[in-house]
Coordinates of C-alpha atoms in Angstrom, one line a residue:
M1 CA -57.6 21.9 57.0
T2 CA -57.5 20.3 60.5
H3 CA -59.8 17.4 61.0
D4 CA -62.3 17.5 63.9
N5 CA -60.8 14.4 65.6
S6 CA -57.3 15.2 64.6
L7 CA -54.5 13.3 66.5
F8 CA -52.1 16.0 65.5
R9 CA -54.4 18.7 67.0
K10 CA -54.7 16.7 70.2
L11 CA -51.0 16.3 70.5
K12 CA -50.4 20.0 69.8
A13 CA -52.9 20.9 72.6
L14 CA -51.2 18.5 75.0
S15 CA -47.8 20.0 74.3
R16 CA -49.0 23.4 75.5
R17 CA -50.4 22.1 78.8
E18 CA -48.5 21.8 82.0
D19 CA -49.5 18.2 82.9
V20 CA -47.2 16.1 85.0
P21 CA -46.5 13.0 82.8
M22 CA -46.0 10.1 85.3
H23 CA -46.0 7.7 82.4
M24 CA -43.7 6.5 79.6
P25 CA -41.6 7.6 77.8
G26 CA -38.7 8.4 80.1
H27 CA -37.9 11.8 78.7
K28 CA -41.3 13.0 80.2
R29 CA -41.5 15.7 77.5
N30 CA -38.9 17.7 79.6
L31 CA -37.5 19.8 76.8
D32 CA -35.5 21.9 79.2
A33 CA -33.5 18.9 80.4
F34 CA -33.3 17.3 77.0
P35 CA -33.4 20.1 74.4
R36 CA -32.0 17.9 71.6
L37 CA -35.0 15.5 72.0
G38 CA -37.2 18.6 71.6
E39 CA -35.7 19.3 68.2
L40 CA -36.7 15.7 67.3
G41 CA -40.4 16.2 68.3
A42 CA -40.4 14.9 71.8
A43 CA -43.2 17.3 72.7
F44 CA -45.5 15.0 70.7
D45 CA -44.0 11.7 72.0
I46 CA -46.4 10.0 74.3
T47 CA -47.8 6.6 75.1
E48 CA -51.5 5.4 75.2
I49 CA -52.8 7.9 77.7
D50 CA -56.5 8.8 78.1
G51 CA -58.0 10.5 75.1
F52 CA -55.3 9.5 72.6
D53 CA -56.6 6.1 71.5
N54 CA -54.8 2.8 71.0
L55 CA -53.5 1.6 67.7
H56 CA -54.4 -2.0 68.5
S57 CA -57.9 -1.2 69.5
P58 CA -58.7 2.1 67.8
Q59 CA -61.9 3.8 68.7
G60 CA -61.0 7.5 68.6
A61 CA -58.4 9.6 66.7
I62 CA -56.5 6.6 65.4
A63 CA -59.7 4.9 64.2
D64 CA -60.5 8.2 62.4
I65 CA -57.2 8.1 60.6
C66 CA -57.8 4.5 59.4
D67 CA -61.4 5.4 58.3
R68 CA -60.3 8.4 56.3
A69 CA -57.5 6.3 54.7
A70 CA -59.9 3.6 53.7
E71 CA -62.1 6.2 52.0
F72 CA -59.2 7.9 50.2
F73 CA -57.5 4.7 49.0
G74 CA -60.7 2.8 48.1
A75 CA -60.4 0.1 50.7
K76 CA -63.0 -1.7 52.7
R77 CA -60.8 -1.3 55.9
S78 CA -57.4 0.2 56.4
F79 CA -54.9 -0.8 59.2
L80 CA -52.1 1.6 60.1
S81 CA -48.6 0.2 60.5
V82 CA -45.7 2.0 62.1
N83 CA -43.5 -1.0 61.3
G84 CA -43.4 0.0 57.7
S85 CA -44.6 -2.1 54.8
T86 CA -42.5 -5.0 56.1
G87 CA -44.7 -5.3 59.1
A88 CA -47.8 -5.1 57.0
I89 CA -46.6 -7.7 54.5
L90 CA -45.8 -10.1 57.3
A91 CA -49.3 -9.6 58.7
A92 CA -51.0 -10.0 55.3
I93 CA -49.3 -13.4 54.7
Y94 CA -49.8 -14.6 58.3
A95 CA -53.5 -13.8 58.1
T96 CA -54.1 -15.7 54.9
T97 CA -52.0 -18.9 55.4
Q98 CA -51.4 -21.8 57.7
R99 CA -48.2 -23.6 58.3
G100 CA -47.5 -26.0 55.4
D101 CA -49.6 -24.1 52.9
K102 CA -48.3 -23.4 49.4
V103 CA -48.0 -19.8 48.2
L104 CA -47.3 -18.4 44.7
I105 CA -45.0 -15.4 44.7
A106 CA -43.3 -13.2 42.2
R107 CA -39.6 -13.9 42.1
N108 CA -38.9 -10.2 42.5
C109 CA -40.8 -9.9 45.7
H110 CA -39.2 -8.0 48.6
R111 CA -37.1 -10.0 51.1
S112 CA -39.9 -9.5 53.7
V113 CA -42.0 -12.0 51.7
Y114 CA -39.2 -14.5 51.7
N115 CA -38.8 -14.0 55.4
A116 CA -42.5 -14.6 56.0
I117 CA -42.3 -17.9 54.0
A118 CA -39.4 -19.1 56.2
A119 CA -40.9 -18.0 59.5
F120 CA -44.4 -19.3 58.8
G121 CA -43.3 -22.7 57.4
L122 CA -44.8 -22.1 53.9
Q123 CA -43.9 -23.7 50.6
A124 CA -43.3 -21.3 47.7
D125 CA -43.6 -21.6 44.0
F126 CA -42.3 -18.7 41.9
L127 CA -43.5 -16.5 39.1
M128 CA -40.7 -15.1 37.0
P129 CA -41.4 -11.5 35.8
A130 CA -40.8 -10.6 32.2
V131 CA -37.4 -8.9 31.7
D132 CA -36.4 -6.0 29.5
C133 CA -33.3 -7.1 27.6
E134 CA -32.3 -3.4 27.0
T135 CA -32.2 -2.3 30.7
G136 CA -32.3 -5.6 32.6
L137 CA -35.3 -4.2 34.6
C138 CA -38.1 -6.5 35.6
G139 CA -41.4 -6.0 33.8
G140 CA -44.7 -7.2 35.2
I141 CA -46.1 -10.6 36.1
R142 CA -48.1 -12.1 33.2
P143 CA -51.6 -13.1 34.2
E144 CA -51.4 -16.2 31.9
D145 CA -48.4 -17.4 34.0
V146 CA -50.6 -17.1 37.2
A147 CA -53.4 -19.0 35.5
K148 CA -51.0 -21.8 34.4
K149 CA -49.7 -22.2 38.0
C150 CA -53.1 -22.0 39.6
A151 CA -54.5 -24.6 37.3
S152 CA -52.3 -27.3 38.6
N153 CA -51.7 -26.2 42.2
K154 CA -53.7 -25.1 45.2
Y155 CA -52.3 -21.9 46.7
A156 CA -53.4 -20.2 49.9
A157 CA -52.2 -16.8 48.6
V158 CA -50.7 -15.3 45.5
I159 CA -48.3 -12.4 46.2
V160 CA -47.0 -10.0 43.6
T161 CA -45.1 -6.7 43.7
S162 CA -46.8 -3.9 41.7
P163 CA -45.3 -1.4 41.1
T164 CA -41.7 -2.6 41.2
Y165 CA -39.1 -0.3 42.7
E166 CA -38.7 1.3 39.3
G167 CA -42.5 1.8 38.9
V168 CA -43.4 -1.0 36.5
T169 CA -47.0 -2.3 37.2
S170 CA -48.7 -5.6 36.5
D171 CA -52.2 -6.3 35.3
I172 CA -53.8 -6.7 38.7
R173 CA -57.3 -6.6 37.4
S174 CA -56.9 -9.7 35.2
M175 CA -54.8 -11.4 37.8
S176 CA -57.4 -10.9 40.5
R177 CA -60.1 -12.6 38.5
I178 CA -57.8 -15.6 37.9
V179 CA -56.8 -15.8 41.6
R180 CA -60.4 -15.5 42.8
D181 CA -61.7 -18.2 40.4
C182 CA -59.0 -20.5 41.8
G183 CA -60.1 -20.0 45.3
S184 CA -57.0 -18.1 46.4
V185 CA -56.4 -14.6 47.6
L186 CA -54.3 -11.9 45.9
I187 CA -51.9 -9.8 48.0
A188 CA -50.4 -6.8 46.2
D189 CA -47.2 -5.3 47.5
E190 CA -47.9 -1.7 46.5
A191 CA -45.4 -0.2 48.8
H192 CA -44.0 2.1 46.1
G193 CA -47.4 3.1 44.8
A194 CA -49.2 4.9 47.6
H195 CA -49.5 8.0 45.4
F196 CA -51.5 6.2 42.7
A197 CA -54.7 7.4 44.4
T198 CA -53.8 11.1 44.0
S199 CA -54.1 11.3 40.2
P200 CA -55.4 9.4 37.1
A201 CA -52.1 10.3 35.5
F202 CA -50.6 7.5 37.6
P203 CA -51.4 3.8 37.2
E204 CA -54.6 2.5 39.0
S205 CA -54.1 1.2 42.5
A206 CA -54.4 -2.5 43.1
A207 CA -57.1 -1.6 45.7
V208 CA -59.5 -0.7 42.9
Q209 CA -58.4 -3.4 40.5
G210 CA -59.6 -6.3 42.7
A211 CA -56.7 -7.3 44.9
D212 CA -57.9 -8.7 48.2
I213 CA -55.1 -7.1 50.3
V214 CA -52.9 -4.2 49.4
V215 CA -49.9 -2.9 51.2
S216 CA -49.3 0.8 50.8
G217 CA -46.0 2.3 51.9
I218 CA -47.2 5.9 52.3
H219 CA -43.9 7.3 53.6
K220 CA -42.2 6.3 50.4
T221 CA -44.1 8.6 48.1
L222 CA -46.5 10.7 50.2
P223 CA -45.9 13.4 52.8
A224 CA -45.7 11.2 55.9
L225 CA -42.8 10.2 58.2
T226 CA -40.6 7.1 57.6
Q227 CA -42.0 3.8 58.8
T228 CA -45.6 4.6 58.2
S229 CA -47.7 2.3 56.0
F230 CA -51.2 0.9 55.5
L231 CA -52.5 -2.6 55.0
H232 CA -55.7 -2.2 53.1
L233 CA -58.4 -4.9 53.2
C234 CA -60.2 -4.6 49.8
S235 CA -62.6 -7.6 49.6
D236 CA -64.8 -9.9 51.7
R237 CA -62.6 -12.9 51.0
V238 CA -60.3 -12.4 54.0
P239 CA -61.9 -12.1 57.5
E240 CA -61.2 -8.8 59.0
K241 CA -60.5 -10.4 62.4
N242 CA -57.6 -12.3 60.9
L243 CA -55.9 -9.1 59.8
R244 CA -56.6 -7.4 63.2
R245 CA -54.9 -10.3 65.0
A246 CA -52.0 -10.4 62.5
M247 CA -51.4 -6.6 62.8
S248 CA -51.3 -7.0 66.6
L249 CA -48.5 -9.6 66.2
F250 CA -46.3 -7.7 63.7
V251 CA -46.8 -4.0 64.7
T252 CA -45.2 -2.8 67.9
S253 CA -47.3 -2.4 71.0
S254 CA -45.5 0.9 71.6
P255 CA -46.3 2.8 68.4
S256 CA -44.9 6.3 67.9
Y257 CA -47.5 9.0 68.2
I258 CA -45.2 11.3 66.2
L259 CA -45.4 8.8 63.3
M260 CA -49.1 8.3 63.6
S261 CA -49.9 12.0 63.8
S262 CA -47.8 12.5 60.6
V263 CA -50.3 10.3 58.8
D264 CA -53.2 12.4 60.2
V265 CA -51.5 15.5 58.8
M266 CA -50.8 13.8 55.4
L267 CA -54.5 12.9 55.0
D268 CA -55.5 16.5 55.7
V269 CA -53.0 17.8 53.1
L270 CA -54.4 15.3 50.5
A271 CA -58.0 16.3 51.3
K272 CA -57.3 20.0 51.0
D273 CA -54.5 20.3 48.4
G274 CA -53.9 16.8 47.0
D275 CA -55.5 17.4 43.6
K276 CA -53.5 20.6 43.0
L277 CA -50.2 19.1 44.3
A278 CA -50.6 16.1 42.0
E279 CA -51.5 18.3 39.0
N280 CA -48.4 20.4 39.6
L281 CA -46.2 17.2 39.9
V282 CA -47.6 15.7 36.7
A283 CA -47.0 18.9 34.8
S284 CA -43.5 19.2 36.0
L285 CA -42.8 15.5 35.1
E286 CA -44.2 16.0 31.6
N287 CA -41.9 19.0 31.1
F288 CA -38.9 17.0 32.5
Y289 CA -39.5 14.1 30.1
E290 CA -39.8 16.4 27.2
K291 CA -36.5 18.2 28.1
T292 CA -34.6 14.9 28.4
R293 CA -36.0 13.4 25.2
G294 CA -32.9 14.3 23.2
L295 CA -30.3 12.6 25.4
R296 CA -27.9 10.5 23.3
R297 CA -26.0 8.3 25.7
L298 CA -28.1 8.3 28.8
S299 CA -31.7 7.1 28.4
V300 CA -34.6 8.2 30.6
L301 CA -37.2 5.5 30.8
R302 CA -40.7 7.0 30.2
D303 CA -44.2 5.7 30.8
Q304 CA -43.8 2.2 29.7
L305 CA -41.4 -0.7 29.6
S306 CA -41.2 -3.4 26.8
A307 CA -40.3 -6.7 28.5
E308 CA -40.2 -9.9 26.5
G309 CA -42.5 -8.4 23.9
V310 CA -45.1 -7.2 26.3
I311 CA -45.7 -3.4 27.0
Y312 CA -46.1 -2.7 30.7
R313 CA -47.3 0.6 32.1
K314 CA -44.7 2.5 34.2
D315 CA -45.2 5.1 36.9
V316 CA -43.7 8.3 35.6
S317 CA -42.9 9.5 39.1
K318 CA -40.1 6.9 39.2
I319 CA -37.4 8.4 37.1
Y320 CA -35.0 5.7 35.9
I321 CA -31.9 6.6 34.0
D322 CA -30.5 3.7 31.9
C323 CA -26.7 3.9 31.6
T324 CA -26.0 0.8 29.6
K325 CA -25.3 2.7 26.4
S326 CA -22.9 5.1 28.2
S327 CA -19.4 5.0 29.4
L328 CA -20.9 6.1 32.8
R329 CA -22.0 3.4 35.2
G330 CA -24.9 4.1 37.4
F331 CA -22.6 4.6 40.4
D332 CA -20.6 7.2 38.4
L333 CA -23.8 9.1 37.5
K334 CA -25.0 9.0 41.1
N335 CA -21.7 10.5 42.4
R336 CA -21.7 13.1 39.6
L337 CA -25.2 14.2 40.4
R338 CA -24.4 14.7 44.1
E339 CA -21.0 16.2 43.8
K340 CA -21.7 18.6 41.0
H341 CA -25.3 19.4 41.5
G342 CA -26.3 18.4 45.0
I343 CA -28.9 15.9 43.7
V344 CA -29.2 12.8 45.9
V345 CA -30.7 9.8 44.1
E346 CA -32.8 6.9 45.5
Y347 CA -30.4 4.2 44.3
A348 CA -27.7 3.4 41.8
S349 CA -26.7 0.1 40.3
R350 CA -24.1 -0.7 37.7
D351 CA -26.6 -0.2 35.0
G352 CA -28.7 2.8 36.0
V353 CA -30.0 5.3 38.6
L354 CA -33.4 5.7 40.1
L355 CA -34.8 9.0 41.4
I356 CA -38.2 9.3 43.0
A357 CA -40.4 12.3 42.4
S358 CA -43.2 13.2 44.8
L359 CA -45.8 15.8 45.8
G360 CA -42.9 17.4 47.8
D361 CA -40.9 18.4 44.7
S362 CA -40.9 21.9 43.2
R363 CA -40.7 22.5 39.4
G364 CA -37.2 23.9 39.9
V365 CA -36.0 20.5 41.0
F366 CA -36.9 18.9 37.7
D367 CA -35.3 21.8 35.7
L368 CA -32.1 21.3 37.7
L369 CA -32.2 17.5 37.1
A370 CA -32.8 17.9 33.4
E371 CA -29.8 20.3 33.1
A372 CA -27.6 18.0 35.2
L373 CA -28.4 15.0 33.0
A374 CA -27.8 17.0 29.8
E375 CA -24.4 17.9 31.1
A376 CA -23.6 14.3 32.1
D377 CA -24.8 13.0 28.7
K378 CA -22.5 15.4 26.9
A379 CA -19.5 14.4 29.0
A380 CA -20.1 10.7 28.6
L381 CA -18.9 8.5 25.7
S382 CA -21.0 6.1 23.8
S383 CA -20.6 2.5 24.9
S384 CA -22.6 -0.7 25.2
R385 CA -22.7 -3.4 27.8
P386 CA -25.3 -6.1 28.5
P387 CA -27.3 -5.4 31.6
L388 CA -27.4 -7.6 34.7
V389 CA -30.7 -9.6 34.6
L390 CA -32.4 -11.2 37.6
P391 CA -31.4 -14.9 37.4
P392 CA -33.9 -17.8 37.3
A393 CA -34.6 -19.6 40.5
G394 CA -32.6 -22.7 41.3
E395 CA -33.8 -26.1 42.4
R396 CA -35.8 -25.9 45.6
N397 CA -34.9 -28.0 48.6
V398 CA -36.5 -28.4 52.0
L399 CA -33.9 -27.7 54.7
P400 CA -34.1 -28.6 58.4
Q401 CA -34.1 -25.7 60.9
N402 CA -30.5 -26.3 61.9
T403 CA -27.9 -27.1 59.3
E404 CA -24.1 -27.5 59.1
E405 CA -22.8 -24.7 56.9
E406 CA -19.7 -23.2 55.4
V407 CA -18.8 -20.0 53.6
V408 CA -17.5 -20.2 50.0
P409 CA -16.8 -17.7 47.3
Y410 CA -19.5 -17.1 44.7
A411 CA -17.4 -18.9 42.1
L412 CA -17.5 -22.1 44.2
A413 CA -21.1 -21.8 45.2
E414 CA -22.5 -23.2 41.9
G415 CA -24.3 -26.5 42.6
R416 CA -24.3 -26.0 46.4
I417 CA -27.4 -25.4 48.4
A418 CA -27.7 -21.8 49.8
A419 CA -28.1 -21.6 53.6
E420 CA -29.1 -17.9 53.6
N421 CA -30.9 -15.4 51.5
V422 CA -28.5 -13.0 49.6
C423 CA -29.9 -9.7 48.3
V424 CA -28.5 -7.1 46.0
Y425 CA -29.7 -3.9 47.6
P426 CA -31.5 -1.9 46.6
P427 CA -34.1 -3.1 45.8
G428 CA -33.8 -5.9 48.3
I429 CA -34.8 -8.8 46.2
P430 CA -33.2 -12.1 47.2
V431 CA -31.0 -13.4 44.4
A432 CA -29.8 -16.5 46.2
V433 CA -32.5 -18.0 48.4
R434 CA -32.1 -20.3 51.4
G435 CA -32.8 -23.9 50.3
E436 CA -32.2 -23.3 46.6
T437 CA -29.4 -24.8 44.7
V438 CA -27.2 -22.0 43.4
N439 CA -27.1 -22.1 39.6
A440 CA -24.5 -20.6 37.3
A441 CA -26.6 -17.6 36.5
T442 CA -27.0 -16.7 40.2
A443 CA -23.3 -17.1 41.0
E444 CA -22.4 -14.9 38.1
Y445 CA -25.0 -12.3 38.9
L446 CA -23.7 -12.0 42.5
A447 CA -20.1 -11.8 41.3
Q448 CA -20.8 -9.1 38.7
A449 CA -23.0 -7.1 41.2
A450 CA -20.2 -7.2 43.8
K451 CA -17.5 -6.4 41.3
S452 CA -19.5 -3.3 40.2
G453 CA -19.7 -1.9 43.7
A454 CA -23.3 -2.9 44.6
D455 CA -24.3 -3.6 48.2
V456 CA -24.7 -7.3 48.6
L457 CA -26.6 -8.1 51.8
T458 CA -26.7 -11.5 53.6
E459 CA -28.7 -12.8 56.6
Y460 CA -25.6 -13.9 58.5
G461 CA -23.3 -10.9 57.8
T462 CA -21.3 -13.0 55.3
P463 CA -18.6 -10.8 53.6
T464 CA -19.3 -9.6 50.1
G465 CA -18.0 -12.1 47.6
Y466 CA -19.0 -15.1 49.7
V467 CA -22.2 -17.0 50.5
S468 CA -23.1 -19.5 53.2
V469 CA -24.0 -22.9 51.8
L470 CA -24.7 -26.4 53.3
K471 CA -21.5 -28.0 54.4
M472 CA -22.3 -31.5 53.0
P473 CA -24.0 -32.2 49.7
V474 CA -26.9 -34.1 51.4
S475 CA -30.2 -35.1 49.9
V476 CA -32.8 -32.5 51.0
N477 CA -35.3 -32.4 48.2
P478 CA -38.9 -32.7 49.2

C-alpha cells in the first residue's frame, strides 16, 4: 500500500524526471558521474525543494508521516527525528526543564540523558533499578521508589528507561500517576520498544500507560533506516510549542529525505502487513523458546526477570543468553555464533549475549539460532561466576565548568572525583559520572569490565584502564 501523500512516492517520481537540480546536495543526483552514490540511494537525496515539505515546519508529506505515526503509536502528537533517539531525548529534557531545575533519573539511563543534564545545567537525583543477582541485569524502576523521592523533592521531570536494552520494562502506568500527582512530567525512553505497538504479545507502550513524553527509536526494532526515531507527546501537560522549539534545536536543519522516506515506507508496511508480520514473529519466538528450554549450561532468559524479589515483564523479542553458569564467556559465545554459524549478535558482555529479533526475521533464523545454541551448550562446561552488577552512585559534587584534571588507573580512582563520564558499551550507561566520587564498587566494576574485554568508552578518549579525575582533592560539594 502506498499512501496518497507518500514522501517515498514523491521522491520516486522526482528520480524519474529530468529536472536540472541547481540546489543542494552537491552530487546533483548525477548518478553517471557518481555511480557509487547511486548505489547508496542518491537519487532520493534532496533538500527542501518545492513540494517536498520541511521537517521543521511540516505541512505536507512530512506532516502526514507524523500524523500517521501519532495514530499508530497512540500519541497526541509525534515529532520525527533523524538525529536518532539521542536528539529526541535531548529535546524532551530541554522542553521540560529550566537551568538549575532538579530531575529524577533512573541510574541506568542512556548517556544522552547524562549529557543533557550537564549541558542544560540541571541537578540530578538517581533511582537505582532492581538487580537480578543471577544475571546481573537491571530490572525495572520501582514505583514506590519514585513516590518516596517525589514526596521530599520537587522535580521538573522524571526520566526512566523502559524497556532496558535487554527488554525489561517498568510499571509506567503506576509511575505516571505518582509523577502526575507530584506535579512533574514523566519522560519514558522507549528507544528499544518501538515494536510494542505491533502486537499485544509485547509489553504495552509507555504511550498508552500515561507517560507524558515517549521516545521511540523506530530504526532499532522496526523496518526503518538507522537514525530515525520519534518523540511522542502523549498528554496535555507539556506545551506542544516547547517540543517544536526543542526539536528544531536538536535535530539537523538538513534532514535526510532518504531517512524520512524510509519512515513513510515503514508506516505503509505496518498498516498493510504489520499484524501478520507480528503474528509470524511471535509464533517463531514461541517455538524458539520452547526449543531452547532444555539447555543445561547456557540459559535463555524468557518473558520475565526476577530482580530483588520483584517479577518484571520482559520483551520476548530481546533474546538474552546468560553465560554465568557456563565455561563460555559472552564474548566467547558471540565469536562462536559468528564464526561457526554466521550469526551476528547485538552485543556481548562478559556474562551474556543479546540478540534482537524483529519483523524482519524469518522462522529459519530462529531454527538456526536454536541449533547453534544447543551445539554451544553441549560443548561448554558447567561453571559458576558472580555477574557484574551496576554499581551504586557515588557522592555527588558540583563541579565548575573548567577543572584541573589528571588521568589515573581505575585502582587509584577510588575516593577521587570523576571529571568525565565513563560508559561500558553497550548499553552505554555511565558507570562513573562526572562530579561523582568514585566508590570502590565503581572502580572494581570498571576494572573487571576492562579485564573481560568489554568496550569502555570515555568522553576524553582516556585509554581503557584509566579515568580522568580532579587533580586536587578540593571541596566541591553543593
